[in-house]
């Protein structure tokens, strides 16, 4: 059982927008604006898409955006494209006592 | 460009040991914290261990504490994970990742190395 809860799957048609939720607790997501999101294509390494809840690394499309409310973070992908089909994982810092990071179980995005 | 290349994975019997390596290039390795993250077949990601830039601060996930040892050699731009007393549940692809100490994201990942624990 993962520490953060994500829907197992979401889907959308090209051009549409989708949102993936990531629910944690007051000990992780709710306490720190240190949520990151990763995209993973089959057989490939994860790629950082969002950090500090809503910041995009250089080179990541502005179609990807992040937000947080309380214990739930969200990743929104607008203008869906075929290449967005992948698994998406959220991750949150969980405290300075252990520098532990906790991941969500992952969400499979299908572009219809 | 930043490159992380893992090696050392393979098939090992339960109770056995394995040492993973991660060769870093394209950045000043000694300036960065590093982590190992694993992914069991068909499963999600699990953070395993973290080491500070100097090697003086180390943390482990509860699932590997006492069995795994993370280390680094800044002169060789290399990160290591010594895995002892391996169990079937340690079977996974192991990734090394550059760890941003202030904002706690993993900004670069290697391609991973597969560890299979089976008799």
CSV table of C-alpha atoms in Angstrom, one decimal:
chain,number,residue,atom,x,y,z
A,1,UNK,CA,0.0,0.0,0.0
A,2,UNK,CA,1.5,3.3,-1.1
A,3,UNK,CA,1.7,6.2,1.3
A,4,UNK,CA,0.0,8.6,-1.2
A,5,UNK,CA,-3.2,7.7,-2.9
A,6,UNK,CA,-3.6,8.2,-6.7
A,7,UNK,CA,-6.4,7.0,-9.0
A,8,UNK,CA,-5.2,3.8,-10.8
A,9,UNK,CA,-6.2,5.2,-14.2
A,10,UNK,CA,-7.5,8.2,-16.0
A,11,UNK,CA,-8.2,8.8,-19.7
A,12,UNK,CA,-8.9,11.6,-22.1
A,13,UNK,CA,-9.1,12.4,-25.7
A,14,UNK,CA,-6.5,14.4,-27.6
A,15,UNK,CA,-6.9,18.1,-26.9
A,16,UNK,CA,-8.8,17.6,-23.7
A,17,UNK,CA,-7.6,18.3,-20.1
A,18,UNK,CA,-7.2,15.8,-17.4
A,19,UNK,CA,-6.4,16.0,-13.7
A,20,UNK,CA,-4.7,13.4,-11.5
A,21,UNK,CA,-5.1,13.7,-7.8
A,22,UNK,CA,-2.6,12.7,-5.1
A,23,UNK,CA,-3.9,12.5,-1.5
A,24,UNK,CA,-1.6,12.3,1.4
A,25,UNK,CA,-1.9,13.3,5.1
A,26,UNK,CA,-1.1,16.3,7.3
A,27,UNK,CA,2.4,14.7,7.8
A,28,UNK,CA,3.4,14.9,4.2
A,29,UNK,CA,1.4,16.7,1.4
A,30,UNK,CA,-0.4,18.8,3.9
A,31,UNK,CA,2.7,20.0,5.7
A,32,UNK,CA,5.1,20.8,2.9
A,33,UNK,CA,4.9,22.5,-0.5
A,34,UNK,CA,7.4,19.9,-1.7
A,35,UNK,CA,5.3,17.7,-4.0
A,36,UNK,CA,6.8,16.5,-7.2
A,37,UNK,CA,5.4,14.7,-10.2
A,38,UNK,CA,7.1,12.2,-12.5
A,39,UNK,CA,6.2,10.8,-15.9
A,40,UNK,CA,7.3,7.3,-16.8
A,41,UNK,CA,6.9,5.7,-20.2
A,42,UNK,CA,7.0,1.9,-20.4
A,43,UNK,CA,10.5,0.5,-19.9
A,44,UNK,CA,11.9,4.0,-19.3
A,45,UNK,CA,13.2,5.9,-16.2
A,46,UNK,CA,10.9,8.4,-14.6
A,47,UNK,CA,11.2,12.0,-15.7
A,48,UNK,CA,10.6,15.0,-13.4
A,49,UNK,CA,7.6,17.1,-14.6
A,50,UNK,CA,6.7,19.3,-11.6
A,51,UNK,CA,8.5,20.2,-8.4
A,52,UNK,CA,7.5,22.3,-5.4
A,53,UNK,CA,3.9,21.7,-6.2
A,54,UNK,CA,3.7,23.8,-9.3
A,55,UNK,CA,7.1,24.6,-10.7
A,56,UNK,CA,8.2,23.2,-14.1
A,57,UNK,CA,11.8,22.2,-14.9
A,58,UNK,CA,13.3,23.7,-18.0
A,59,UNK,CA,12.1,21.9,-21.1
A,60,UNK,CA,8.8,20.6,-19.6
A,61,UNK,CA,5.8,21.8,-21.6
A,62,UNK,CA,3.6,24.4,-20.0
A,63,UNK,CA,0.7,22.1,-20.7
A,64,UNK,CA,1.7,20.4,-17.4
A,65,UNK,CA,0.7,22.3,-14.2
A,66,UNK,CA,0.4,21.4,-10.6
A,67,UNK,CA,-1.5,22.6,-7.6
A,68,UNK,CA,-2.3,21.7,-4.0
A,69,UNK,CA,-5.1,22.1,-1.6
A,70,UNK,CA,-4.9,20.7,2.0
A,71,UNK,CA,-3.6,17.2,1.9
A,72,UNK,CA,-4.3,16.7,-1.9
A,73,UNK,CA,-2.0,17.7,-4.7
A,74,UNK,CA,-3.1,17.6,-8.4
A,75,UNK,CA,-1.4,17.4,-11.8
A,76,UNK,CA,-3.3,18.8,-14.7
A,77,UNK,CA,-2.4,18.1,-18.3
A,78,UNK,CA,-4.1,20.4,-20.8
A,79,UNK,CA,-4.2,19.9,-24.6
A,80,UNK,CA,-3.7,16.1,-24.3
A,81,UNK,CA,-1.3,14.6,-26.8
A,82,UNK,CA,-0.7,11.0,-27.7
A,83,UNK,CA,2.8,11.2,-26.2
A,84,UNK,CA,1.4,12.1,-22.8
A,85,UNK,CA,0.2,8.5,-22.4
A,86,UNK,CA,2.3,7.2,-19.6
A,87,UNK,CA,2.3,6.4,-15.9
A,88,UNK,CA,2.4,9.4,-13.5
A,89,UNK,CA,3.7,9.3,-9.9
A,90,UNK,CA,3.4,12.0,-7.2
A,91,UNK,CA,6.0,12.3,-4.5
A,92,UNK,CA,6.1,14.3,-1.3
A,93,UNK,CA,8.7,15.1,1.3
A,94,UNK,CA,7.7,13.6,4.6
A,95,UNK,CA,9.8,15.3,7.2
A,96,UNK,CA,13.3,16.3,8.3
A,97,UNK,CA,13.7,13.5,10.9
A,98,UNK,CA,14.4,11.0,8.1
A,99,UNK,CA,14.4,12.9,4.9
A,100,UNK,CA,11.9,10.3,3.8
A,101,UNK,CA,10.1,10.8,0.5
A,102,UNK,CA,6.8,9.0,-0.1
A,103,UNK,CA,5.4,8.1,-3.5
A,104,UNK,CA,1.9,7.6,-4.8
A,105,UNK,CA,1.0,4.3,-6.3
A,106,UNK,CA,0.9,5.7,-9.8
A,107,UNK,CA,-1.8,6.6,-12.4
A,108,UNK,CA,-2.0,5.2,-15.9
A,109,UNK,CA,-3.0,7.9,-18.3
A,110,UNK,CA,-4.6,6.7,-21.5
A,111,UNK,CA,-5.0,9.0,-24.4
A,112,UNK,CA,-8.1,7.7,-26.3
B,1,UNK,CA,24.5,16.8,-20.0
B,2,UNK,CA,23.7,15.0,-16.8
B,3,UNK,CA,24.1,11.2,-17.0
B,4,UNK,CA,23.6,8.5,-14.4
B,5,UNK,CA,24.4,4.9,-15.4
B,6,UNK,CA,23.6,2.1,-13.0
B,7,UNK,CA,25.3,-1.3,-13.1
B,8,UNK,CA,25.6,-4.4,-10.9
B,9,UNK,CA,22.2,-5.9,-11.1
B,10,UNK,CA,21.5,-9.5,-11.6
B,11,UNK,CA,20.0,-12.8,-10.3
B,12,UNK,CA,20.8,-13.6,-6.7
B,13,UNK,CA,19.5,-16.2,-4.2
B,14,UNK,CA,17.6,-15.2,-1.1
B,15,UNK,CA,20.0,-14.3,1.6
B,16,UNK,CA,22.6,-13.3,-0.9
B,17,UNK,CA,24.4,-10.0,-1.5
B,18,UNK,CA,24.8,-7.7,-4.4
B,19,UNK,CA,26.5,-4.3,-4.9
B,20,UNK,CA,25.0,-1.7,-7.3
B,21,UNK,CA,27.0,1.1,-8.7
B,22,UNK,CA,25.9,4.4,-10.3
B,23,UNK,CA,28.4,6.3,-12.5
B,24,UNK,CA,27.7,10.1,-12.7
B,25,UNK,CA,28.8,12.6,-15.3
B,26,UNK,CA,27.9,16.0,-16.6
B,27,UNK,CA,27.7,17.7,-13.2
B,28,UNK,CA,29.8,18.3,-10.1
B,29,UNK,CA,28.9,15.0,-8.4
B,30,UNK,CA,30.4,16.1,-5.0
B,31,UNK,CA,28.0,19.0,-4.8
B,32,UNK,CA,24.8,16.9,-4.9
B,33,UNK,CA,22.9,14.6,-2.6
B,34,UNK,CA,21.9,11.3,-4.2
B,35,UNK,CA,19.2,8.7,-3.7
B,36,UNK,CA,18.4,5.1,-4.7
B,37,UNK,CA,14.8,4.5,-5.7
B,38,UNK,CA,13.4,1.1,-6.7
B,39,UNK,CA,10.4,-0.2,-8.6
B,40,UNK,CA,9.2,-3.8,-8.2
B,41,UNK,CA,7.9,-5.4,-11.5
B,42,UNK,CA,4.6,-3.8,-12.4
B,43,UNK,CA,4.5,-1.7,-9.2
B,44,UNK,CA,5.1,1.8,-8.2
B,45,UNK,CA,8.2,3.7,-7.0
B,46,UNK,CA,9.7,3.3,-3.6
B,47,UNK,CA,12.4,5.6,-2.2
B,48,UNK,CA,15.2,3.4,-0.7
B,49,UNK,CA,18.1,5.5,0.6
B,50,UNK,CA,19.6,8.9,0.6
B,51,UNK,CA,23.2,10.2,1.0
B,52,UNK,CA,24.4,13.8,1.5
B,53,UNK,CA,27.0,15.3,-0.8
B,54,UNK,CA,29.9,14.6,1.6
B,55,UNK,CA,28.5,11.2,2.7
B,56,UNK,CA,28.1,12.3,6.3
B,57,UNK,CA,24.3,12.0,6.4
B,58,UNK,CA,22.5,8.9,5.3
B,59,UNK,CA,18.9,7.7,5.6
B,60,UNK,CA,17.2,4.5,4.7
B,61,UNK,CA,13.6,3.3,4.2
B,62,UNK,CA,12.4,1.0,7.0
B,63,UNK,CA,12.1,-1.8,4.5
B,64,UNK,CA,15.9,-2.0,3.9
B,65,UNK,CA,17.3,-0.6,7.1
B,66,UNK,CA,20.0,-2.8,8.6
B,67,UNK,CA,20.4,-4.7,5.3
B,68,UNK,CA,21.4,-2.1,2.7
B,69,UNK,CA,24.3,0.3,2.9
B,70,UNK,CA,24.6,3.4,0.7
B,71,UNK,CA,28.0,5.0,0.0
B,72,UNK,CA,29.7,7.3,-2.5
B,73,UNK,CA,33.2,8.0,-3.8
B,74,UNK,CA,33.3,11.6,-4.9
B,75,UNK,CA,36.8,11.1,-6.4
B,76,UNK,CA,35.3,8.5,-8.8
B,77,UNK,CA,31.9,10.3,-9.3
B,78,UNK,CA,30.2,7.1,-8.1
B,79,UNK,CA,27.3,6.1,-5.9
B,80,UNK,CA,26.9,2.6,-4.5
B,81,UNK,CA,24.3,0.4,-2.8
B,82,UNK,CA,25.5,-2.7,-0.9
B,83,UNK,CA,22.6,-5.0,-0.5
B,84,UNK,CA,22.8,-7.9,2.0
B,85,UNK,CA,20.3,-10.5,3.2
B,86,UNK,CA,18.3,-10.1,0.1
B,87,UNK,CA,14.7,-11.2,0.0
B,88,UNK,CA,12.3,-11.9,-2.8
B,89,UNK,CA,10.5,-8.7,-2.1
B,90,UNK,CA,13.7,-6.8,-2.9
B,91,UNK,CA,13.3,-7.8,-6.6
B,92,UNK,CA,13.0,-4.5,-8.5
B,93,UNK,CA,14.6,-2.2,-10.9
B,94,UNK,CA,16.9,0.1,-8.9
B,95,UNK,CA,17.4,3.7,-10.0
B,96,UNK,CA,19.9,6.1,-8.8
B,97,UNK,CA,18.7,9.7,-8.9
B,98,UNK,CA,20.1,13.2,-8.2
B,99,UNK,CA,18.4,14.6,-5.1
B,100,UNK,CA,17.7,18.3,-4.6
B,101,UNK,CA,18.4,18.8,-0.9
B,102,UNK,CA,16.3,21.9,-0.5
B,103,UNK,CA,13.3,21.2,-2.6
B,104,UNK,CA,13.5,17.4,-2.3
B,105,UNK,CA,12.7,16.4,-5.9
B,106,UNK,CA,14.7,13.9,-8.0
B,107,UNK,CA,15.7,15.9,-11.0
B,108,UNK,CA,17.7,13.3,-12.9
B,109,UNK,CA,17.4,9.5,-13.0
B,110,UNK,CA,19.5,6.7,-14.4
B,111,UNK,CA,18.1,4.0,-16.7
B,112,UNK,CA,17.9,1.5,-13.8
B,113,UNK,CA,19.4,-1.9,-13.1
B,114,UNK,CA,17.3,-5.0,-12.5
B,115,UNK,CA,17.8,-7.0,-9.3
B,116,UNK,CA,16.1,-10.4,-9.1
B,117,UNK,CA,16.1,-12.4,-5.9
B,118,UNK,CA,15.0,-15.9,-6.5
B,119,UNK,CA,16.1,-19.5,-5.7
